[in-house]
GROMACS .gro file of N, CA and C in nm:
model
  456
    1MET      N    1   9.811  14.937  11.993
    1MET     CA    2   9.786  14.797  11.976
    1MET      C    3   9.867  14.747  11.856
    2GLN      N    4   9.939  14.639  11.874
    2GLN     CA    5  10.022  14.586  11.767
    2GLN      C    6   9.944  14.481  11.687
    3PRO      N    7   9.970  14.474  11.555
    3PRO     CA    8   9.904  14.370  11.475
    3PRO      C    9   9.953  14.232  11.517
    4SER      N   10   9.868  14.134  11.497
    4SER     CA   11   9.901  13.995  11.532
    4SER      C   12  10.012  13.944  11.442
    5THR      N   13  10.108  13.877  11.502
    5THR     CA   14  10.218  13.820  11.425
    5THR      C   15  10.201  13.669  11.409
    6GLN      N   16  10.082  13.620  11.443
    6GLN     CA   17  10.055  13.477  11.431
    6GLN      C   18  10.057  13.438  11.283
    7THR      N   19  10.133  13.336  11.251
    7THR     CA   20  10.139  13.291  11.113
    7THR      C   21  10.045  13.173  11.093
    8VAL      N   22   9.984  13.168  10.978
    8VAL     CA   23   9.893  13.061  10.943
    8VAL      C   24   9.967  12.970  10.845
    9SER      N   25   9.965  12.842  10.872
    9SER     CA   26  10.036  12.746  10.787
    9SER      C   27   9.939  12.678  10.691
   10TYR      N   28   9.967  12.691  10.562
   10TYR     CA   29   9.887  12.626  10.459
   10TYR      C   30   9.972  12.521  10.389
   11LYS      N   31   9.907  12.414  10.344
   11LYS     CA   32   9.972  12.314  10.261
   11LYS      C   33   9.881  12.285  10.143
   12GLU      N   34   9.945  12.249  10.031
   12GLU     CA   35   9.867  12.217   9.913
   12GLU      C   36   9.835  12.068   9.910
   13TYR      N   37   9.712  12.038   9.868
   13TYR     CA   38   9.665  11.901   9.856
   13TYR      C   39   9.596  11.884   9.721
   14LEU      N   40   9.619  11.769   9.658
   14LEU     CA   41   9.550  11.735   9.535
   14LEU      C   42   9.425  11.659   9.572
   15LEU      N   43   9.309  11.713   9.532
   15LEU     CA   44   9.182  11.648   9.559
   15LEU      C   45   9.146  11.557   9.442
   16PHE      N   46   9.099  11.437   9.475
   16PHE     CA   47   9.058  11.342   9.371
   16PHE      C   48   8.942  11.259   9.422
   17ARG      N   49   8.877  11.188   9.330
   17ARG     CA   50   8.759  11.109   9.364
   17ARG      C   51   8.787  10.960   9.346
   18LEU      N   52   8.737  10.885   9.443
   18LEU     CA   53   8.731  10.740   9.435
   18LEU      C   54   8.585  10.705   9.461
   19ALA      N   55   8.522  10.639   9.364
   19ALA     CA   56   8.377  10.620   9.369
   19ALA      C   57   8.317  10.761   9.378
   20ASN      N   58   8.235  10.788   9.476
   20ASN     CA   59   8.178  10.923   9.491
   20ASN      C   60   8.236  10.996   9.611
   21GLU      N   61   8.349  10.950   9.660
   21GLU     CA   62   8.409  11.008   9.779
   21GLU      C   63   8.531  11.092   9.743
   22LEU      N   64   8.553  11.200   9.821
   22LEU     CA   65   8.668  11.288   9.799
   22LEU      C   66   8.786  11.245   9.886
   23TYR      N   67   8.903  11.242   9.825
   23TYR     CA   68   9.027  11.210   9.894
   23TYR      C   69   9.131  11.315   9.857
   24ALA      N   70   9.243  11.315   9.930
   24ALA     CA   71   9.349  11.412   9.902
   24ALA      C   72   9.484  11.347   9.925
   25LEU      N   73   9.583  11.402   9.853
   25LEU     CA   74   9.723  11.365   9.869
   25LEU      C   75   9.802  11.493   9.889
   26PRO      N   76   9.914  11.486   9.961
   26PRO     CA   77   9.998  11.606   9.971
   26PRO      C   78  10.044  11.648   9.831
   27GLY      N   79  10.027  11.774   9.798
   27GLY     CA   80  10.063  11.825   9.667
   27GLY      C   81  10.210  11.808   9.635
   28LYS      N   82  10.296  11.814   9.736
   28LYS     CA   83  10.440  11.803   9.712
   28LYS      C   84  10.479  11.663   9.664
   29ALA      N   85  10.393  11.562   9.684
   29ALA     CA   86  10.423  11.426   9.641
   29ALA      C   87  10.381  11.400   9.496
   30VAL      N   88  10.302  11.490   9.439
   30VAL     CA   89  10.247  11.470   9.304
   30VAL      C   90  10.345  11.522   9.200
   31ARG      N   91  10.383  11.433   9.108
   31ARG     CA   92  10.472  11.474   8.998
   31ARG      C   93  10.392  11.514   8.875
   32GLU      N   94  10.283  11.440   8.848
   32GLU     CA   95  10.207  11.466   8.727
   32GLU      C   96  10.072  11.394   8.736
   33VAL      N   97   9.971  11.451   8.670
   33VAL     CA   98   9.843  11.384   8.654
   33VAL      C   99   9.833  11.344   8.508
   34VAL      N  100   9.807  11.215   8.485
   34VAL     CA  101   9.812  11.157   8.351
   34VAL      C  102   9.674  11.102   8.313
   35ARG      N  103   9.636  11.124   8.186
   35ARG     CA  104   9.512  11.061   8.137
   35ARG      C  105   9.526  10.910   8.143
   36TRP      N  106   9.415  10.844   8.161
   36TRP     CA  107   9.413  10.699   8.171
   36TRP      C  108   9.463  10.634   8.042
   37HIS      N  109   9.551  10.540   8.054
   37HIS     CA  110   9.580  10.443   7.948
   37HIS      C  111   9.613  10.311   8.017
   38THR      N  112   9.577  10.205   7.951
   38THR     CA  113   9.585  10.072   8.011
   38THR      C  114   9.728  10.034   8.045
   39PRO      N  115   9.753   9.997   8.171
   39PRO     CA  116   9.888   9.954   8.209
   39PRO      C  117   9.918   9.814   8.155
   40THR      N  118  10.045   9.782   8.148
   40THR     CA  119  10.089   9.648   8.108
   40THR      C  120  10.068   9.555   8.228
   41PRO      N  121   9.989   9.449   8.211
   41PRO     CA  122   9.960   9.359   8.324
   41PRO      C  123  10.086   9.293   8.380
   42ILE      N  124  10.082   9.263   8.510
   42ILE     CA  125  10.190   9.192   8.579
   42ILE      C  126  10.134   9.054   8.616
   43PRO      N  127  10.185   8.948   8.553
   43PRO     CA  128  10.134   8.813   8.587
   43PRO      C  129  10.150   8.783   8.736
   44GLY      N  130  10.043   8.733   8.796
   44GLY     CA  131  10.048   8.693   8.936
   44GLY      C  132  10.034   8.806   9.037
   45ALA      N  133  10.022   8.931   8.990
   45ALA     CA  134  10.008   9.045   9.083
   45ALA      C  135   9.867   9.048   9.140
   46PRO      N  136   9.852   9.099   9.262
   46PRO     CA  137   9.717   9.111   9.319
   46PRO      C  138   9.635   9.214   9.239
   47PRO      N  139   9.502   9.205   9.245
   47PRO     CA  140   9.417   9.296   9.167
   47PRO      C  141   9.442   9.444   9.193
   48LEU      N  142   9.489   9.480   9.313
   48LEU     CA  143   9.512   9.622   9.339
   48LEU      C  144   9.635   9.676   9.267
   49LEU      N  145   9.711   9.585   9.202
   49LEU     CA  146   9.825   9.625   9.117
   49LEU      C  147   9.794   9.580   8.973
   50PRO      N  148   9.716   9.659   8.900
   50PRO     CA  149   9.672   9.616   8.766
   50PRO      C  150   9.782   9.614   8.660
   51GLY      N  151   9.899   9.670   8.688
   51GLY     CA  152  10.005   9.663   8.590
   51GLY      C  153  10.112   9.768   8.608
   52LEU      N  154  10.192   9.783   8.503
   52LEU     CA  155  10.301   9.881   8.501
   52LEU      C  156  10.275   9.984   8.394
   53LEU      N  157  10.324  10.105   8.418
   53LEU     CA  158  10.307  10.216   8.326
   53LEU      C  159  10.444  10.273   8.292
   54ASN      N  160  10.469  10.296   8.165
   54ASN     CA  161  10.593  10.361   8.123
   54ASN      C  162  10.559  10.507   8.099
   55GLN      N  163  10.602  10.593   8.189
   55GLN     CA  164  10.573  10.735   8.180
   55GLN      C  165  10.704  10.812   8.169
   56ARG      N  166  10.729  10.868   8.053
   56ARG     CA  167  10.851  10.945   8.027
   56ARG      C  168  10.978  10.866   8.061
   57GLY      N  169  10.975  10.736   8.025
   57GLY     CA  170  11.091  10.651   8.048
   57GLY      C  171  11.100  10.593   8.188
   58GLN      N  172  11.010  10.631   8.275
   58GLN     CA  173  11.007  10.581   8.413
   58GLN      C  174  10.902  10.469   8.421
   59ILE      N  175  10.940  10.353   8.472
   59ILE     CA  176  10.846  10.242   8.489
   59ILE      C  177  10.781  10.255   8.626
   60LEU      N  178  10.648  10.269   8.625
   60LEU     CA  179  10.573  10.292   8.749
   60LEU      C  180  10.474  10.179   8.774
   61PRO      N  181  10.471  10.123   8.895
   61PRO     CA  182  10.362  10.032   8.927
   61PRO      C  183  10.233  10.113   8.942
   62VAL      N  184  10.123  10.059   8.893
   62VAL     CA  185   9.993  10.125   8.906
   62VAL      C  186   9.920  10.063   9.025
   63ILE      N  187   9.873  10.148   9.116
   63ILE     CA  188   9.801  10.104   9.236
   63ILE      C  189   9.656  10.152   9.223
   64ASP      N  190   9.562  10.057   9.226
   64ASP     CA  191   9.420  10.093   9.219
   64ASP      C  192   9.373  10.125   9.360
   65LEU      N  193   9.366  10.254   9.391
   65LEU     CA  194   9.327  10.296   9.527
   65LEU      C  195   9.185  10.254   9.563
   66ARG      N  196   9.099  10.239   9.463
   66ARG     CA  197   8.961  10.196   9.492
   66ARG      C  198   8.963  10.058   9.556
   67LEU      N  199   9.037   9.966   9.495
   67LEU     CA  200   9.043   9.830   9.549
   67LEU      C  201   9.115   9.827   9.683
   68LEU      N  202   9.218   9.908   9.698
   68LEU     CA  203   9.290   9.914   9.825
   68LEU      C  204   9.197   9.954   9.939
   69LEU      N  205   9.105  10.046   9.912
   69LEU     CA  206   9.015  10.096  10.016
   69LEU      C  207   8.882  10.020  10.021
   70GLY      N  208   8.868   9.914   9.942
   70GLY     CA  209   8.746   9.834   9.945
   70GLY      C  210   8.630   9.900   9.873
   71LEU      N  211   8.658   9.991   9.782
   71LEU     CA  212   8.553  10.056   9.704
   71LEU      C  213   8.536   9.981   9.573
   72PRO      N  214   8.419   9.994   9.510
   72PRO     CA  215   8.398   9.921   9.384
   72PRO      C  216   8.482   9.979   9.270
   73ALA      N  217   8.542   9.891   9.192
   73ALA     CA  218   8.614   9.934   9.072
   73ALA      C  219   8.512   9.962   8.962
   74THR      N  220   8.543  10.057   8.880
   74THR     CA  221   8.455  10.089   8.768
   74THR      C  222   8.537  10.084   8.639
   75ILE      N  223   8.467  10.078   8.528
   75ILE     CA  224   8.533  10.078   8.398
   75ILE      C  225   8.590  10.219   8.376
   76PRO      N  226   8.717  10.228   8.334
   76PRO     CA  227   8.775  10.361   8.310
   76PRO      C  228   8.693  10.440   8.208
   77ASP      N  229   8.683  10.571   8.234
   77ASP     CA  230   8.612  10.660   8.142
   77ASP      C  231   8.697  10.784   8.116
   78ARG      N  232   8.637  10.886   8.056
   78ARG     CA  233   8.712  11.007   8.020
   78ARG      C  234   8.770  11.079   8.142
   79ALA      N  235   8.709  11.062   8.259
   79ALA     CA  236   8.757  11.131   8.379
   79ALA      C  237   8.865  11.054   8.454
   80THR      N  238   8.881  10.925   8.425
   80THR     CA  239   8.978  10.841   8.495
   80THR      C  240   9.119  10.897   8.477
   81ARG      N  241   9.193  10.901   8.587
   81ARG     CA  242   9.330  10.955   8.583
   81ARG      C  243   9.426  10.865   8.658
   82LEU      N  244   9.553  10.883   8.625
   82LEU     CA  245   9.664  10.821   8.697
   82LEU      C  246   9.744  10.936   8.759
   83ILE      N  247   9.768  10.929   8.888
   83ILE     CA  248   9.845  11.034   8.956
   83ILE      C  249   9.984  10.978   8.981
   84TRP      N  250  10.083  11.036   8.915
   84TRP     CA  251  10.223  10.995   8.932
   84TRP      C  252  10.272  11.061   9.059
   85ILE      N  253  10.311  10.978   9.155
   85ILE     CA  254  10.355  11.031   9.284
   85ILE      C  255  10.497  10.986   9.315
   86HIS      N  256  10.560  11.066   9.398
   86HIS     CA  257  10.696  11.037   9.446
   86HIS      C  258  10.694  11.060   9.597
   87GLN      N  259  10.725  10.953   9.670
   87GLN     CA  260  10.728  10.960   9.817
   87GLN      C  261  10.853  10.890   9.864
   88ASP      N  262  10.941  10.960   9.931
   88ASP     CA  263  11.071  10.907   9.971
   88ASP      C  264  11.141  10.858   9.844
   89ASP      N  265  11.173  10.730   9.834
   89ASP     CA  266  11.240  10.678   9.715
   89ASP      C  267  11.145  10.598   9.626
   90ILE      N  268  11.015  10.609   9.648
   90ILE     CA  269  10.918  10.529   9.575
   90ILE      C  270  10.843  10.616   9.475
   91GLU      N  271  10.829  10.565   9.354
   91GLU     CA  272  10.749  10.630   9.250
   91GLU      C  273  10.640  10.532   9.210
   92ALA      N  274  10.519  10.580   9.191
   92ALA     CA  275  10.408  10.495   9.151
   92ALA      C  276  10.302  10.581   9.083
   93ALA      N  277  10.208  10.514   9.020
   93ALA     CA  278  10.092  10.581   8.961
   93ALA      C  279   9.967  10.531   9.033
   94LEU      N  280   9.888  10.623   9.084
   94LEU     CA  281   9.767  10.587   9.157
   94LEU      C  282   9.648  10.601   9.063
   95LEU      N  283   9.570  10.494   9.049
   95LEU     CA  284   9.451  10.494   8.965
   95LEU      C  285   9.334  10.552   9.045
   96VAL      N  286   9.274  10.660   8.992
   96VAL     CA  287   9.162  10.726   9.059
   96VAL      C  288   9.051  10.752   8.957
   97ASN      N  289   8.928  10.773   9.007
   97ASN     CA  290   8.815  10.798   8.917
   97ASN      C  291   8.823  10.934   8.851
   98ALA      N  292   8.871  11.035   8.923
   98ALA     CA  293   8.881  11.170   8.867
   98ALA      C  294   8.967  11.256   8.959
   99VAL      N  295   9.031  11.356   8.900
   99VAL     CA  296   9.107  11.454   8.977
   99VAL      C  297   9.027  11.583   8.977
  100ASP      N  298   9.010  11.643   9.095
  100ASP     CA  299   8.928  11.763   9.108
  100ASP      C  300   9.009  11.892   9.103
  101ASP      N  301   9.104  11.909   9.198
  101ASP     CA  302   9.169  12.039   9.210
  101ASP      C  303   9.292  12.029   9.300
  102LEU      N  304   9.377  12.128   9.290
  102LEU     CA  305   9.489  12.146   9.383
  102LEU      C  306   9.449  12.262   9.473
  103VAL      N  307   9.439  12.237   9.603
  103VAL     CA  308   9.390  12.339   9.695
  103VAL      C  309   9.487  12.361   9.810
  104ALA      N  310   9.488  12.482   9.864
  104ALA     CA  311   9.567  12.515   9.983
  104ALA      C  312   9.473  12.508  10.103
  105ILE      N  313   9.510  12.427  10.201
  105ILE     CA  314   9.428  12.408  10.321
  105ILE      C  315   9.510  12.448  10.443
  106GLU      N  316   9.448  12.524  10.530
  106GLU     CA  317   9.513  12.563  10.655
  106GLU      C  318   9.535  12.439  10.741
  107SER      N  319   9.655  12.421  10.790
  107SER     CA  320   9.691  12.302  10.867
  107SER      C  321   9.602  12.282  10.990
  108SER      N  322   9.554  12.390  11.048
  108SER     CA  323   9.470  12.378  11.168
  108SER      C  324   9.333  12.317  11.136
  109LEU      N  325   9.295  12.308  11.009
  109LEU     CA  326   9.166  12.250  10.971
  109LEU      C  327   9.170  12.098  10.962
  110LEU      N  328   9.290  12.040  10.968
  110LEU     CA  329   9.302  11.894  10.963
  110LEU      C  330   9.260  11.836  11.096
  111GLU      N  331   9.179  11.732  11.090
  111GLU     CA  332   9.130  11.664  11.210
  111GLU      C  333   9.171  11.518  11.204
  112PRO      N  334   9.176  11.451  11.318
  112PRO     CA  335   9.207  11.308  11.317
  112PRO      C  336   9.097  11.232  11.240
  113PRO      N  337   9.132  11.117  11.181
  113PRO     CA  338   9.029  11.039  11.111
  113PRO      C  339   8.928  10.983  11.210
  114PRO      N  340   8.808  10.951  11.162
  114PRO     CA  341   8.706  10.894  11.251
  114PRO      C  342   8.755  10.764  11.315
  115ALA      N  343   8.717  10.742  11.438
  115ALA     CA  344   8.762  10.623  11.513
  115ALA      C  345   8.698  10.495  11.461
  116HIS      N  346   8.586  10.504  11.390
  116HIS     CA  347   8.515  10.384  11.346
  116HIS      C  348   8.570  10.324  11.215
  117LEU      N  349   8.675  10.381  11.159
  117LEU     CA  350   8.732  10.325  11.036
  117LEU      C  351   8.786  10.185  11.063
  118THR      N  352   8.774  10.099  10.963
  118THR     CA  353   8.825   9.962  10.976
  118THR      C  354   8.905   9.926  10.851
  119GLY      N  355   8.975   9.815  10.858
  119GLY     CA  356   9.049   9.763  10.744
  119GLY      C  357   9.156   9.858  10.695
  120PRO      N  358   9.182   9.855  10.564
  120PRO     CA  359   9.287   9.940  10.507
  120PRO      C  360   9.263  10.090  10.531
  121ALA      N  361   9.138  10.133  10.528
  121ALA     CA  362   9.109  10.276  10.550
  121ALA      C  363   9.165  10.323  10.683
  122GLN      N  364   9.155  10.240  10.785
  122GLN     CA  365   9.206  10.276  10.918
  122GLN      C  366   9.357  10.300  10.913
  123ARG      N  367   9.426  10.226  10.828
  123ARG     CA  368   9.571  10.238  10.820
  123ARG      C  369   9.618  10.351  10.730
  124VAL      N  370   9.544  10.380  10.623
  124VAL     CA  371   9.597  10.474  10.523
  124VAL      C  372   9.537  10.614  10.529
  125ILE      N  373   9.428  10.634  10.602
  125ILE     CA  374   9.371  10.769  10.615
  125ILE      C  375   9.438  10.838  10.732
  126HIS      N  376   9.510  10.945  10.701
  126HIS     CA  377   9.592  11.017  10.799
  126HIS      C  378   9.512  11.124  10.873
  127ALA      N  379   9.422  11.191  10.801
  127ALA     CA  380   9.345  11.300  10.860
  127ALA      C  381   9.223  11.325  10.772
  128VAL      N  382   9.134  11.409  10.819
  128VAL     CA  383   9.017  11.451  10.740
  128VAL      C  384   9.004  11.603  10.751
  129PHE      N  385   8.941  11.661  10.649
  129PHE     CA  386   8.908  11.803  10.652
  129PHE      C  387   8.786  11.825  10.564
  130ARG      N  388   8.731  11.943  10.574
  130ARG     CA  389   8.614  11.976  10.492
  130ARG      C  390   8.657  12.074  10.384
  131TYR      N  391   8.608  12.049  10.263
  131TYR     CA  392   8.634  12.138  10.150
  131TYR      C  393   8.502  12.161  10.079
  132GLN      N  394   8.458  12.284  10.073
  132GLN     CA  395   8.329  12.321  10.014
  132GLN      C  396   8.218  12.231  10.069
  133GLU      N  397   8.215  12.220  10.200
  133GLU     CA  398   8.112  12.146  10.274
  133GLU      C  399   8.116  11.995  10.253
  134GLN      N  400   8.220  11.944  10.189
  134GLN     CA  401   8.233  11.800  10.169
  134GLN      C  402   8.349  11.746  10.252
  135PRO      N  403   8.330  11.628  10.313
  135PRO     CA  404   8.442  11.568  10.386
  135PRO      C  405   8.547  11.515  10.288
  136VAL      N  406   8.673  11.530  10.325
  136VAL     CA  407   8.785  11.484  10.244
  136VAL      C  408   8.877  11.402  10.333
  137ALA      N  409   8.915  11.283  10.286
  137ALA     CA  410   9.007  11.197  10.359
  137ALA      C  411   9.147  11.216  10.302
  138LEU      N  412   9.241  11.253  10.388
  138LEU     CA  413   9.380  11.274  10.348
  138LEU      C  414   9.457  11.143  10.366
  139LEU      N  415   9.516  11.094  10.256
  139LEU     CA  416   9.587  10.967  10.261
  139LEU      C  417   9.732  10.985  10.304
  140ASP      N  418   9.782  10.886  10.375
  140ASP     CA  419   9.922  10.878  10.416
  140ASP      C  420   9.991  10.787  10.314
  141LEU      N  421  10.073  10.844  10.227
  141LEU     CA  422  10.134  10.766  10.120
  141LEU      C  423  10.228  10.657  10.171
  142ALA      N  424  10.300  10.682  10.278
  142ALA     CA  425  10.387  10.579  10.335
  142ALA      C  426  10.303  10.459  10.377
  143ALA      N  427  10.189  10.483  10.436
  143ALA     CA  428  10.100  10.374  10.478
  143ALA      C  429  10.041  10.302  10.358
  144VAL      N  430  10.008  10.376  10.252
  144VAL     CA  431   9.958  10.314  10.128
  144VAL      C  432  10.063  10.219  10.073
  145PHE      N  433  10.187  10.264  10.063
  145PHE     CA  434  10.294  10.180  10.009
  145PHE      C  435  10.319  10.059  10.098
  146ALA      N  436  10.314  10.076  10.229
  146ALA     CA  437  10.333   9.963  10.322
  146ALA      C  438  10.223   9.859  10.302
  147PHE      N  439  10.100   9.906  10.284
  147PHE     CA  440   9.987   9.813  10.265
  147PHE      C  441  10.004   9.737  10.133
  148VAL      N  442  10.041   9.806  10.027
  148VAL     CA  443  10.060   9.742   9.896
  148VAL      C  444  10.172   9.639   9.904
  149LYS      N  445  10.279   9.674   9.973
  149LYS     CA  446  10.393   9.581   9.986
  149LYS      C  447  10.349   9.453  10.057
  150GLU      N  448  10.266   9.465  10.159
  150GLU     CA  449  10.216   9.348  10.231
  150GLU      C  450  10.124   9.263  10.144
  151ALA      N  451  10.044   9.329  10.059
  151ALA     CA  452   9.947   9.259   9.976
  151ALA      C  453  10.013   9.189   9.857
  152ALA      N  454  10.130   9.238   9.817
  152ALA     CA  455  10.194   9.180   9.696
  152ALA      C  456  10.259   9.046   9.723
   0.00000   0.00000   0.00000
């Protein structure tokens, strides 16, 4: 009997919290996780774009994912983070309540998002999976950027 040659495909995802919910981003899109500091406001920008951040000489728009997904915004605290991401030719900082971990998830564990999603969540949640018995929503960064562009 020959051993199985079936390969298992894993991808890394950065887990983070918005309100009390777990979300994930593809790990390959994450450049850096930064402690919260107040961005420079942009006059006339929608609330989901609270300002600009100068990170290592790179000017990044800050996107408040909580507001994008219709979740309540909270006052920044010690756990609040900015996730510097790079997707295609776009760089931005995503405002999140906390960053949990970088995990490797088997690709076969990804499931389609629930059919009952509405609004922005329906557009930006690409898949779901379970991590330590908790549901995790995997975001599609291209869809996030498209939504922000429409809202601006």
